[in-house]
XYZ file of C-alpha atoms in Angstrom:
757
model
C 3.261 -58.641 25.218
C 6.084 -57.516 27.525
C 8.016 -56.247 24.516
C 4.957 -54.268 23.349
C 4.419 -52.845 26.848
C 8.053 -51.820 26.987
C 7.765 -50.131 23.581
C 4.691 -48.178 24.673
C 6.354 -47.072 27.899
C 9.487 -46.106 25.972
C 7.438 -44.037 23.517
C 5.591 -42.292 26.346
C 8.873 -41.479 28.032
C 10.230 -40.066 24.791
C 7.153 -37.906 24.299
C 7.319 -36.604 27.869
C 11.029 -35.940 27.514
C 10.491 -34.062 24.237
C 7.677 -32.023 25.764
C 9.835 -31.211 28.772
C 12.737 -30.263 26.540
C 10.533 -27.931 24.470
C 9.201 -26.310 27.639
C 12.764 -25.683 28.829
C 13.989 -24.384 25.480
C 15.086 -20.790 25.761
C 14.362 -18.155 23.147
C 15.068 -14.464 22.987
C 12.208 -12.232 24.106
C 11.837 -8.474 23.932
C 10.409 -7.030 27.123
C 8.554 -3.730 26.775
C 8.133 -1.836 30.026
C 6.333 1.273 31.172
C 9.134 3.307 32.636
C 6.724 5.545 34.531
C 5.321 2.451 36.262
C 8.669 1.422 37.715
C 8.105 0.493 41.380
C 9.253 3.224 43.734
C 11.750 0.945 45.488
C 13.989 1.065 42.425
C 16.114 4.117 41.712
C 17.221 3.028 38.245
C 15.504 1.068 35.437
C 18.458 -1.341 35.283
C 17.853 -2.418 38.879
C 14.166 -2.950 38.108
C 14.955 -4.998 35.013
C 17.447 -7.197 36.915
C 15.005 -7.789 39.747
C 12.120 -8.634 37.386
C 14.259 -11.077 35.473
C 15.657 -12.728 38.600
C 12.141 -13.245 39.930
C 11.293 -15.618 37.060
C 14.658 -17.174 36.258
C 17.818 -18.170 38.114
C 19.993 -18.162 35.024
C 18.637 -15.617 32.516
C 20.806 -12.619 31.687
C 19.909 -9.336 30.010
C 21.204 -9.177 26.443
C 20.452 -5.533 25.741
C 18.906 -2.683 27.678
C 16.889 -0.243 25.566
C 16.388 3.376 26.535
C 15.245 5.265 23.427
C 13.819 2.822 20.891
C 11.802 1.224 23.667
C 11.994 1.147 27.434
C 12.910 -2.391 28.356
C 15.312 -5.178 27.670
C 15.912 -8.448 25.844
C 16.744 -11.785 27.411
C 16.801 -15.523 26.766
C 13.790 -17.086 28.494
C 11.673 -20.197 28.422
C 8.049 -19.818 27.380
C 6.935 -20.325 30.997
C 9.360 -17.678 32.265
C 8.166 -15.244 29.612
C 4.524 -15.763 30.620
C 5.383 -15.221 34.280
C 7.306 -12.036 33.490
C 4.442 -10.621 31.450
C 2.117 -10.655 34.508
C 4.334 -8.353 36.525
C 3.577 -4.715 37.266
C 4.770 -2.272 34.635
C 5.481 -4.897 31.944
C 3.680 -3.923 28.748
C 4.518 -7.007 26.727
C 6.985 -9.847 26.374
C 7.339 -10.610 22.682
C 9.332 -13.425 21.077
C 12.118 -12.260 18.821
C 11.383 -12.840 15.140
C 13.930 -14.249 12.679
C 13.697 -12.561 9.342
C 15.603 -11.102 6.395
C 15.627 -7.359 6.790
C 14.259 -5.270 3.894
C 13.594 -1.602 4.492
C 10.558 -1.356 2.236
C 9.884 -5.020 3.111
C 7.696 -5.303 0.046
C 10.121 -7.471 -2.006
C 9.949 -10.136 0.703
C 6.273 -9.526 1.463
C 5.398 -9.922 -2.225
C 7.513 -13.056 -2.628
C 10.094 -11.521 -4.950
C 13.040 -12.674 -2.842
C 11.727 -16.232 -2.634
C 10.937 -16.755 -6.301
C 13.506 -18.419 -8.544
C 11.934 -16.581 -11.455
C 13.182 -13.293 -10.046
C 16.569 -14.544 -8.796
C 18.631 -13.280 -10.402
C 16.766 -10.768 -12.490
C 17.322 -11.254 -16.193
C 19.334 -8.815 -18.229
C 16.168 -7.873 -20.114
C 14.876 -6.147 -16.961
C 17.709 -3.655 -17.300
C 16.345 -2.576 -20.686
C 12.988 -1.511 -19.204
C 12.491 2.211 -18.572
C 9.968 3.442 -16.013
C 8.808 7.012 -16.507
C 7.666 8.613 -13.236
C 5.505 11.731 -13.497
C 5.647 13.425 -10.125
C 7.474 16.156 -8.176
C 10.866 15.435 -9.728
C 13.870 13.531 -8.452
C 16.688 13.831 -5.900
C 19.572 12.383 -7.950
C 21.955 12.179 -4.992
C 19.867 9.385 -3.463
C 21.853 6.157 -3.195
C 18.833 4.431 -4.723
C 19.961 5.813 -8.099
C 23.397 4.164 -7.925
C 24.129 2.633 -11.347
C 26.747 0.120 -10.223
C 26.483 -3.075 -12.257
C 24.265 -1.623 -14.960
C 25.300 -1.682 -18.590
C 24.933 1.113 -21.139
C 21.693 3.040 -21.468
C 19.213 1.073 -23.637
C 19.925 1.892 -27.295
C 16.361 2.999 -28.059
C 16.330 5.667 -25.366
C 15.795 9.180 -26.736
C 15.308 11.085 -23.481
C 17.381 13.860 -21.979
C 18.681 15.094 -18.680
C 17.671 18.746 -18.589
C 19.655 21.432 -16.855
C 17.925 23.760 -14.441
C 18.160 25.360 -11.036
C 20.353 23.225 -8.742
C 20.439 20.475 -11.348
C 23.464 19.714 -13.537
C 23.064 16.880 -16.074
C 26.711 15.838 -15.889
C 26.458 14.994 -12.199
C 22.757 14.197 -11.895
C 22.005 11.514 -14.479
C 23.739 8.181 -14.979
C 22.975 4.674 -16.234
C 20.242 4.274 -13.606
C 18.581 7.701 -13.699
C 18.769 8.022 -17.467
C 16.398 10.945 -17.936
C 15.094 13.944 -16.000
C 12.863 16.716 -17.311
C 10.564 19.367 -15.874
C 7.315 20.915 -17.090
C 6.315 24.247 -15.581
C 4.633 26.271 -18.260
C 1.099 25.373 -17.240
C 1.921 26.037 -13.607
C 3.541 29.374 -14.388
C 0.583 30.387 -16.490
C -1.518 30.147 -13.365
C 0.887 31.414 -10.709
C 3.608 33.269 -12.532
C 7.280 32.297 -12.500
C 8.353 29.503 -10.162
C 9.536 30.981 -6.872
C 13.064 29.631 -6.952
C 13.668 30.609 -3.351
C 11.173 27.853 -2.442
C 11.497 25.275 -5.217
C 13.864 24.534 -8.059
C 12.861 25.299 -11.610
C 14.391 22.038 -12.753
C 13.852 18.299 -12.380
C 15.101 18.508 -8.786
C 12.633 17.213 -6.223
C 12.198 19.692 -3.378
C 9.100 17.879 -2.109
C 10.185 14.236 -1.702
C 7.100 12.581 -3.179
C 8.628 12.008 -6.617
C 11.833 10.506 -5.248
C 9.815 8.215 -3.007
C 7.663 6.890 -5.847
C 10.587 6.504 -8.264
C 12.707 4.552 -5.795
C 9.736 2.381 -4.812
C 9.327 1.379 -8.443
C 12.954 0.866 -9.391
C 15.394 1.919 -6.677
C 18.748 0.151 -6.559
C 19.574 -1.890 -3.453
C 20.828 0.233 -0.544
C 22.049 -1.457 2.633
C 21.536 -0.095 6.155
C 18.655 2.130 5.103
C 16.104 3.337 7.671
C 14.141 6.298 8.953
C 15.557 7.277 12.337
C 16.356 3.628 13.015
C 12.905 2.391 12.044
C 12.668 -0.387 9.404
C 16.422 -0.963 9.263
C 17.635 -3.122 6.400
C 18.362 -3.181 2.690
C 16.044 -1.038 0.597
C 15.329 -1.734 -3.047
C 12.600 -1.037 -5.538
C 10.393 -3.624 -7.202
C 12.436 -3.659 -10.414
C 15.860 -2.848 -9.008
C 17.608 -3.147 -12.397
C 15.127 -1.115 -14.413
C 16.021 2.416 -15.528
C 14.269 5.539 -14.255
C 13.200 8.653 -16.139
C 11.765 11.449 -13.981
C 9.250 13.981 -15.294
C 8.519 16.828 -12.904
C 4.921 17.959 -13.405
C 3.874 18.852 -9.863
C 4.780 22.088 -8.099
C 3.875 23.762 -4.838
C 0.690 25.047 -6.414
C -0.362 21.682 -7.824
C -0.151 19.554 -10.960
C -1.656 21.122 -14.052
C -3.185 19.279 -17.006
C -1.162 21.098 -19.581
C 2.067 20.128 -17.921
C 0.919 16.539 -17.391
C -0.042 16.084 -21.011
C 3.237 17.600 -22.194
C 5.177 15.288 -19.930
C 3.253 12.190 -21.031
C 3.794 13.066 -24.605
C 7.491 13.620 -24.075
C 7.807 10.372 -22.127
C 6.222 8.456 -25.000
C 8.692 10.020 -27.403
C 11.599 9.340 -25.089
C 10.854 5.631 -25.152
C 9.571 4.695 -21.704
C 8.086 1.210 -21.298
C 6.092 1.886 -18.144
C 4.473 5.121 -16.992
C 3.773 5.676 -13.300
C 1.473 8.479 -12.149
C 0.704 8.809 -8.457
C -1.657 11.676 -9.029
C -5.281 12.163 -10.014
C -8.508 13.832 -9.006
C -10.507 14.123 -12.203
C -13.873 12.371 -12.333
C -14.688 13.706 -15.776
C -15.542 11.687 -18.860
C -12.483 10.085 -20.384
C -12.239 12.545 -23.202
C -12.083 15.394 -20.665
C -9.502 13.744 -18.439
C -5.919 14.638 -19.350
C -4.453 11.601 -17.658
C -6.902 9.308 -19.472
C -6.092 10.992 -22.738
C -2.353 10.688 -22.296
C -2.682 7.121 -21.092
C -4.649 6.142 -24.195
C -1.806 7.335 -26.393
C 0.683 5.482 -24.237
C -1.388 2.295 -24.470
C -1.495 2.580 -28.238
C 2.299 2.442 -28.239
C 2.538 -0.522 -25.896
C 3.306 1.466 -22.726
C 1.871 0.184 -19.458
C 0.268 2.981 -17.401
C -0.223 2.600 -13.662
C -2.127 5.211 -11.622
C -3.121 5.615 -7.995
C -6.778 5.066 -7.126
C -6.915 8.028 -4.739
C -6.972 8.574 -0.982
C -10.645 9.459 -0.544
C -11.781 6.166 1.048
C -13.541 4.523 2.658
C -16.570 6.146 1.008
C -17.950 4.615 -2.189
C -17.612 6.219 -5.646
C -14.360 7.963 -4.653
C -12.040 6.582 -7.338
C -9.753 8.490 -9.676
C -8.133 7.230 -12.892
C -10.834 4.729 -13.823
C -10.237 4.563 -17.598
C -10.036 0.888 -18.597
C -6.687 1.376 -20.366
C -5.188 2.519 -17.030
C -4.249 0.070 -14.271
C -5.848 1.572 -11.166
C -4.154 0.663 -7.880
C -5.553 0.762 -4.353
C -3.581 0.410 -1.119
C -3.114 -2.313 1.466
C -0.915 -2.828 4.507
C 2.340 -4.714 4.996
C 3.006 -7.195 7.792
C 5.095 -4.552 9.553
C 4.160 -2.070 12.258
C 5.720 0.690 14.344
C 3.960 0.372 17.710
C 3.812 3.132 20.297
C 1.953 2.412 23.500
C -0.280 4.650 25.585
C -0.402 3.888 29.302
C -3.106 5.707 31.261
C -3.015 6.572 34.917
C -5.710 3.988 35.613
C -3.346 1.223 34.459
C -4.928 0.595 31.062
C -2.627 0.165 28.064
C -3.349 0.824 24.402
C -1.358 0.322 21.222
C -0.898 2.995 18.572
C 1.671 3.792 15.874
C 4.504 6.319 15.672
C 7.891 7.032 14.102
C 8.976 9.502 16.792
C 12.703 9.244 17.491
C 13.599 12.175 19.719
C 13.917 12.704 23.452
C 11.473 10.475 25.363
C 8.889 11.733 27.811
C 9.788 12.153 31.492
C 9.780 8.974 33.554
C 6.599 9.884 35.425
C 3.179 9.991 33.820
C 2.078 13.471 32.767
C -1.252 15.258 33.102
C -3.565 14.440 30.202
C -5.998 16.913 28.643
C -8.487 16.853 25.779
C -7.689 19.504 23.181
C -11.324 20.586 23.085
C -10.961 21.645 26.745
C -7.821 23.660 26.050
C -9.119 26.169 23.529
C -11.764 28.791 22.941
C -12.244 27.665 19.344
C -15.183 25.527 18.229
C -12.777 23.239 16.349
C -10.148 23.223 19.081
C -10.226 19.416 19.244
C -8.336 19.417 15.919
C -5.229 21.082 17.388
C -4.744 23.599 14.622
C -1.790 25.950 14.964
C -2.497 28.848 17.317
C -5.760 27.462 18.704
C -4.496 25.908 21.958
C -4.234 27.945 25.192
C -0.660 27.578 26.562
C -1.711 27.886 30.217
C -3.955 24.836 29.809
C -1.558 22.769 27.680
C 1.911 23.425 29.121
C 3.625 20.310 30.449
C 0.762 18.008 29.480
C -0.061 15.310 26.974
C -2.857 16.501 24.702
C -5.491 14.301 23.077
C -6.128 15.695 19.593
C -8.442 14.432 16.866
C -7.762 13.940 13.161
C -9.235 16.199 10.523
C -8.530 19.263 8.319
C -4.866 20.026 9.139
C -1.917 17.612 8.710
C -1.408 15.028 11.442
C 2.144 16.054 12.324
C 1.196 19.727 12.284
C -1.201 19.019 15.152
C 1.753 17.859 17.232
C 3.627 21.013 16.326
C 0.648 23.033 17.570
C 0.786 21.132 20.860
C 4.539 21.649 21.184
C 4.217 25.317 20.257
C 1.714 25.782 23.098
C 4.046 24.102 25.597
C 2.617 20.587 25.488
C 4.959 17.649 26.096
C 3.217 14.988 24.055
C 0.225 14.159 21.870
C -2.197 11.298 21.422
C -3.813 11.625 17.995
C -7.186 9.892 17.838
C -8.944 8.763 14.688
C -12.513 9.795 14.033
C -15.287 7.946 12.203
C -13.651 8.893 8.888
C -10.509 6.851 9.688
C -11.800 4.380 12.283
C -9.096 1.882 13.322
C -6.487 2.533 10.641
C -3.076 3.409 12.091
C -0.634 5.416 9.977
C 2.800 6.038 11.488
C 4.244 9.569 11.409
C 7.663 11.031 12.203
C 6.256 13.343 14.866
C 8.032 16.443 16.134
C 7.264 15.611 19.782
C 6.485 12.362 21.614
C 3.222 11.312 19.968
C 1.268 8.311 18.781
C -1.788 7.770 16.602
C -4.591 5.558 17.932
C -7.807 4.154 16.497
C -11.264 5.611 17.004
C -12.287 3.116 19.684
C -9.124 3.734 21.687
C -9.566 7.479 21.298
C -13.097 7.240 22.658
C -11.911 5.254 25.696
C -9.150 7.775 26.425
C -11.570 10.673 26.048
C -13.993 9.011 28.453
C -11.135 8.536 30.937
C -10.258 12.231 30.692
C -13.861 13.277 31.293
C -14.476 10.940 34.238
C -11.174 10.924 36.153
C -10.385 13.842 38.468
C -6.671 13.645 37.683
C -6.113 12.007 34.288
C -2.509 11.140 33.433
C -0.713 9.214 30.700
C 2.592 8.377 29.123
C 3.702 7.161 25.682
C 6.259 4.402 25.086
C 7.801 3.641 21.699
C 8.191 0.075 20.467
C 10.434 0.377 17.408
C 9.790 -1.916 14.426
C 7.691 -5.063 14.548
C 7.236 -7.495 11.651
C 5.044 -10.515 11.121
C 1.832 -8.604 11.822
C -1.273 -10.637 10.972
C -3.617 -10.491 9.263
C -1.907 -8.792 6.371
C -2.486 -7.326 3.925
C -5.574 -5.370 4.971
C -7.269 -2.849 2.672
C -6.440 0.613 3.996
C -9.257 2.933 5.041
C -7.956 5.814 2.921
C -7.827 3.762 -0.287
C -10.522 5.014 -2.673
C -13.392 2.652 -3.459
C -15.767 1.733 -6.259
C -18.183 1.423 -7.854
C -16.935 3.142 -10.982
C -18.874 6.388 -11.312
C -17.923 6.891 -14.979
C -18.523 3.392 -16.365
C -20.337 1.126 -13.861
C -19.735 -1.918 -16.094
C -15.959 -1.666 -15.532
C -14.848 -2.780 -12.064
C -12.316 -0.512 -10.385
C -9.875 -0.435 -8.648
C -8.106 -3.169 -10.569
C -6.118 -4.457 -7.602
C -4.292 -3.388 -4.445
C -0.602 -3.302 -3.524
C 1.393 -2.182 -0.467
C 0.688 1.465 0.314
C 0.838 1.900 4.114
C 4.029 2.923 5.937
C 6.296 2.400 2.908
C 9.967 3.320 3.179
C 11.766 4.641 0.090
C 14.155 7.402 -0.999
C 13.545 11.025 -0.050
C 14.569 14.540 -0.994
C 17.417 16.165 0.886
C 15.673 19.519 0.726
C 12.743 18.825 3.044
C 12.088 17.096 6.335
C 10.280 13.757 6.573
C 7.008 15.480 7.493
C 7.196 18.027 4.673
C 6.405 20.853 7.114
C 8.440 24.074 6.932
C 9.143 23.820 10.676
C 10.741 20.384 10.249
C 14.490 20.989 9.915
C 15.426 17.292 9.937
C 16.905 15.780 6.783
C 16.742 12.085 5.895
C 17.785 9.970 2.878
C 14.749 7.672 3.319
C 11.225 8.345 4.509
C 8.166 6.319 5.512
C 4.867 7.575 4.113
C 1.481 6.155 3.113
C -1.043 6.504 0.312
C -2.145 4.993 -2.963
C 0.745 7.100 -4.270
C 2.927 4.417 -2.715
C 0.955 1.423 -4.029
C 0.958 2.702 -7.613
C 4.759 2.536 -8.134
C 4.805 -0.957 -6.642
C 2.652 -2.081 -9.558
C 4.692 0.018 -11.987
C 7.832 -1.804 -10.900
C 6.140 -5.199 -11.043
C 4.904 -4.415 -14.555
C 8.509 -3.687 -15.535
C 9.551 -7.118 -14.251
C 6.785 -8.819 -16.218
C 7.573 -6.844 -19.381
C 11.211 -7.844 -18.979
C 10.192 -11.496 -18.864
C 7.507 -11.155 -21.577
C 8.596 -8.279 -23.842
C 5.866 -8.917 -26.446
C 2.972 -8.707 -24.004
C 0.622 -5.742 -24.384
C -0.209 -3.444 -21.440
C -3.570 -5.224 -21.141
C -1.830 -8.605 -21.007
C 0.477 -7.421 -18.221
C -2.472 -6.057 -16.231
C -4.436 -9.257 -16.812
C -1.564 -11.349 -15.461
C -1.408 -9.201 -12.328
C -5.179 -9.258 -11.823
C -6.053 -12.893 -12.509
C -3.296 -14.148 -10.186
C -4.093 -11.711 -7.354
C -5.376 -13.228 -4.126
C -8.356 -12.387 -1.909
C -7.886 -15.084 0.745
C -5.267 -15.381 3.498
C -3.322 -18.594 4.012
C -5.722 -19.506 6.834
C -8.666 -19.416 4.425
C -10.156 -16.157 5.681
C -11.077 -13.346 3.264
C -9.006 -10.167 2.947
C -10.065 -7.672 5.595
C -11.040 -4.011 5.289
C -9.652 -1.894 8.137
C -12.490 0.599 7.667
C -15.164 -1.943 8.605
C -13.288 -4.745 10.316
C -15.091 -7.080 7.918
C -14.092 -8.871 4.708
C -13.353 -6.446 1.889
C -15.181 -6.611 -1.441
C -14.163 -6.200 -5.105
C -15.280 -2.566 -4.832
C -12.493 -2.193 -2.237
C -9.718 -4.461 -3.513
C -10.627 -5.086 -7.171
C -9.178 -8.437 -8.223
C -7.254 -8.670 -4.948
C -3.689 -8.189 -3.730
C -0.833 -8.610 -6.206
C 1.090 -11.909 -6.205
C 4.111 -11.255 -8.484
C 5.614 -14.776 -8.758
C 2.298 -16.146 -9.998
C 1.821 -13.214 -12.374
C 4.867 -14.341 -14.363
C 3.005 -17.519 -15.340
C -0.735 -16.737 -15.410
C -1.675 -19.517 -17.853
C -4.314 -17.432 -19.656
C -4.701 -13.698 -20.241
C -7.449 -11.289 -21.250
C -5.860 -9.194 -23.997
C -7.286 -5.897 -25.269
C -6.262 -4.114 -28.486
C -6.610 -0.472 -29.442
C -9.560 -1.395 -31.662
C -11.261 -3.036 -28.687
C -10.959 0.195 -26.725
C -12.298 2.203 -29.676
C -15.308 -0.102 -29.867
C -15.752 0.468 -26.138
C -15.899 4.223 -26.752
C -18.534 3.627 -29.405
C -20.538 1.664 -26.831
C -20.410 4.744 -24.607
C -21.970 6.711 -27.490
C -18.955 8.975 -27.750
C -18.998 11.252 -30.790
C -16.385 11.113 -33.497
C -14.779 14.251 -32.042
C -14.678 12.822 -28.561
C -13.123 9.583 -29.756
C -10.591 11.469 -31.807
C -9.575 13.578 -28.816
C -8.712 10.380 -27.009
C -7.273 8.217 -29.737
C -5.707 10.677 -32.190
C -7.224 8.505 -34.936
C -9.903 9.025 -37.551
C -11.883 6.102 -36.216
C -15.644 6.235 -36.831
C -18.264 4.044 -35.204
C -20.248 1.867 -37.590
C -23.944 2.703 -37.362
C -24.845 -0.836 -38.406
C -22.821 -2.487 -35.639
C -24.041 -3.066 -32.081
C -21.393 -2.013 -29.568
C -21.613 -3.234 -25.970
C -19.602 -2.047 -22.967
C -19.979 -5.582 -21.592
C -17.943 -6.921 -24.511
C -14.735 -5.114 -23.528
C -12.362 -7.971 -22.769
C -11.725 -6.929 -19.162
C -10.365 -9.420 -16.558
C -13.200 -8.598 -14.134
C -16.987 -8.286 -14.178
C -19.091 -5.382 -12.876
C -22.778 -6.138 -13.386
C -25.119 -3.207 -12.627
C -28.826 -4.068 -12.725
C -31.479 -1.358 -12.894
C -34.832 -2.234 -11.309
C -37.460 -1.307 -13.854
C -40.474 -3.412 -12.976
C -41.254 -7.101 -12.707
C -39.730 -9.920 -14.691
C -36.267 -11.374 -15.196
C -33.416 -9.189 -16.419
C -30.432 -10.821 -18.103
C -27.076 -9.203 -18.840
C -24.616 -11.064 -21.053
C -20.840 -10.505 -21.092
C -18.476 -11.809 -23.750
C -14.814 -12.581 -23.080
C -11.796 -13.964 -24.983
C -8.967 -15.849 -23.304
C -5.490 -16.221 -24.803
C -3.270 -19.128 -23.840
C 0.232 -18.021 -22.794
C 1.305 -21.390 -21.396
C 1.525 -25.003 -22.479
C -1.429 -26.801 -24.117
C -4.101 -27.406 -21.501
C -7.815 -27.775 -20.842
C -9.447 -25.323 -18.452
C -12.718 -25.865 -16.594
C -14.823 -23.052 -15.160
C -16.415 -22.576 -11.747
C -18.199 -19.716 -9.988
C -17.158 -19.268 -6.338
C -19.342 -19.065 -4.374
C -22.468 -19.902 -6.363
C -24.689 -16.829 -6.329
C -28.102 -17.168 -4.638
C -29.381 -13.818 -5.858
C -28.381 -14.092 -9.523
C -28.267 -17.057 -11.861
C -24.822 -17.140 -13.495
C -24.347 -19.318 -16.589
C -20.970 -19.707 -18.338
C -20.880 -21.117 -21.870
C -18.942 -23.217 -22.659
C -17.850 -24.650 -19.307
C -14.622 -26.055 -20.716
C -11.928 -24.550 -22.969
C -9.154 -26.609 -24.579
C -5.988 -24.922 -25.867
C -3.631 -26.856 -28.122
C -0.966 -24.191 -28.682
C 0.470 -20.958 -27.333
C -1.389 -17.728 -28.198
C -4.522 -19.662 -29.153
C -7.733 -17.756 -28.347
C -11.073 -19.033 -27.057
C -14.338 -17.146 -26.526
C -16.869 -17.653 -23.750
C -19.959 -15.822 -22.489
C -21.369 -15.222 -19.028
C -25.093 -14.590 -18.514
C -26.296 -12.910 -15.319
C -30.053 -13.212 -14.675
C -31.905 -11.359 -11.915
C -35.529 -10.723 -10.956
C -35.934 -6.983 -11.531
C -38.453 -6.373 -8.784
C -35.973 -7.419 -6.095
C -33.505 -4.835 -4.773
C -30.594 -6.629 -3.133
C -27.889 -3.955 -2.949
C -24.718 -5.836 -3.894
C -23.531 -9.399 -4.346
C -20.023 -10.685 -4.998
C -18.478 -13.825 -6.488
C -15.480 -15.073 -8.483
C -15.254 -16.751 -11.864
C -12.323 -19.165 -12.052
C -10.780 -21.098 -14.936
C -8.400 -23.859 -13.846
C -6.280 -26.487 -15.582
C -5.079 -28.017 -12.321
C -1.917 -25.901 -12.297
C -3.149 -22.382 -12.992
C -6.187 -20.660 -11.516
C -7.319 -17.678 -13.609
C -9.569 -15.609 -11.331
C -11.980 -12.816 -12.211
C -13.929 -10.925 -9.522
C -17.674 -10.415 -10.023
C -19.448 -7.414 -8.476
C -23.226 -7.351 -8.952
C -25.260 -4.314 -7.910
C -28.878 -3.198 -8.061
C -29.971 0.438 -8.345
C-alpha cells in the first residue's frame, strides 16, 4: 500500500512538474502594435516596446523590431507572458511564430505535393508533358522559365517560337518554354493593326496575366521569390518539370473567337498534352461556343482541357465553359493571408487585407471621411477618378466602397485628391471576402460588416479618426480552403443534368511570375516593376488544375482526358480535417456542389483513384444526340460525319460523368423517377467496392443497383444505375448528397445535386 501511495504521489509530482515546465516554455511571438496608440510618455517606439516587454518578463529580449512590414517586435515569451502583453494598451495582437516550409505560391505544400512520395522526385515522364497556355502571351525573361536540368525538347513536339515585336526566338525560347506564338488577325479585324506603342505584336506578354497562369501551371522552382516582401519563399508551378507552350490570343481589346480557335487548332497540331484557358464568357449552346468547339477537337486527340469557371459569383447560373468535355474550375482560398489592420479613434480594431509596401502612415491617427461625403457625384462612394473634392479629402483616410472601377484605381483617386490612405469596404456583392491588392497608397480592404461598422462610426462620431497597420504574411489560416465569393456558381444553364463547376482549386491571392512591362496593379499610373505578382480569380485556379493534370498524365500516359478529370473529381474533398463541411465565404455557411462541384482537389489521392468514370468520343456524340442537336450542329463540334440513329433512345443522364445533377420539373401529382446509368473502370488492384449514399436523402428516394461491384483485373468495367424518385407536387428547392464506392482503401466520391423547378 505504501509503495502504491508513493507511486501515485510520484506520478502526480511528475504531472505537475511537466505542466509547470510547459507553462514556462518560451516560444517566439510576433507582437503587432498600433504605433499611433503609443503612450505619450514614450518618445520612440523602441522605448515603448522595451517597457511593454519588461512589464511582463524579467528576462525576455527583443529579437527584431519591425518598422515597415509591421509596427512591433518579436520576442521569446511564455504563454502566460504573451497573454499578459496582449492586454496592454496599443497592442493589436501577440501571435505565436509558425514553423513552416516557405513556398511563394504555397499551393504545392497546401495541396500535399511536397509531402507525397509519389511526387518526390517527379518522374522523367513529367518532363515530356507539354502544357499549352492560351492567354496574353509570355514574358520569357522570367526565372520561372529556367530550363536547368531539363533534357531535350520532347521528340514529338512540332511547335515553333515565332519572332515578333520585342521577341527574338533565339533568346526567348529554350527547353522549358518550348513554343510561343501569337494570334492577332481576329483582333486586328475589329480594331485595326495592333498599336505597338502599347503592346507587342508578338508572343510577348505586356499584360502579365499569361505569364502568371503559365508559371502557375508549370513554372520552374525559383528561390527567394516574393511580391514586395510578401509571401517570401521558393516559387514553383504545379508541374515544375513540364514544358510550356504559350499562345497569345488576348489583346488590349479582348480575346476574339477567331484567334482562339486558330490558336487551339495550332496547339493541337503542335502536340500539346494539356490545354489551359483562363478565359471565357460565352453562355451559348456548345456548337456556338468557340472554346467548346476547340476543346472537343482537343479531347478527340487525347488532350486535357482545363478552363476557368468565371468570376461572376456568388450569384447562381453564372458559369462559363460548361461543356462536359471541358474541366471547369472554380476558386478557393489558401491557408495564407496578408493582414492589414484598421484602428479607429474609438479604440476598435478590425482586420483587413493588403499588399501595400510603401511609406507607412504618420504615427498619429488621421481624420477619417466617407467618400460619399467628399463628392458632388451620386456615385461618389465608389471613389472613381476625378470625383473626390480635394479640400474635403486632403490629409485624410477615405472610406471607399467596391464597385464599377478597379479596386486599386480607387486608391489612386484618393491619392490624386490629396488623401493619405484608403479603407476599401465590400458591399453585398462581395460580403466578407478579402482580396489583397498592391495598393498605391496605404490602404486595406475590409468585409461588408466591418465597412458598415466603420461607416456608422464616421456618421456618429464628431471627430472620426483612424490608422492602418500592415501585418505582412500570415500562414496557417483556418478554415481553408473556403469557396471564394467571386467564383462562378451553378446550376448549369446549358445542360442542367451536368453538374458544374467540376471542382475548385486555389485561386485567391496566388503568387506567380509576372510581366516586366507592367506594374503589379496593371494600371498605367503604376510605374513599379516586379518579377512576381499576387492576384486572384478563377484564372488562377484553372492553371493549378492544368498543372496537376500534367502530373497525372505523366504518371498515367494512357489515361484519357475524362479519366484524368475523373481521378481529380472523385478524390476531391468537401470536408475539413475537423469534420466540418467546406465553407462558402459569400454566405458564411457550408458550400454546395453548385459552388464547389466535386470539392477541392487532392492531388496525391488523384494519382491512385481506384476507379474512374471514362468517357469516349462516341459517348460525347451520343450526348449531343440526346440534346437533339442536328447533324450540322454535331458536325460543327466534332468534325465527323456522325449521325444520330433514329431508332436509338439517347439520354443525357447516360453520359458517364463523375457527378450527378438531377433536375425535377413539377408537373402535377404522383411520383417522378429519373434514372442515371454509369460505368466504372478499375485502374487499381482487384477489389470489391460497396456503395453508400451520404447522407441518406429525406426528400428523394435514391436506389443504386447493384450495391456491390467486384473487379478481378485492371481496366475491367462494371455498370450500375441510380434511380432518383420524388413526389412531383412537392417543391423543395435543392437537396444535396454524395454517392460513394469504397473498397476499404479507396473512396470514389460523386456529388449529387437535386433541384426542383
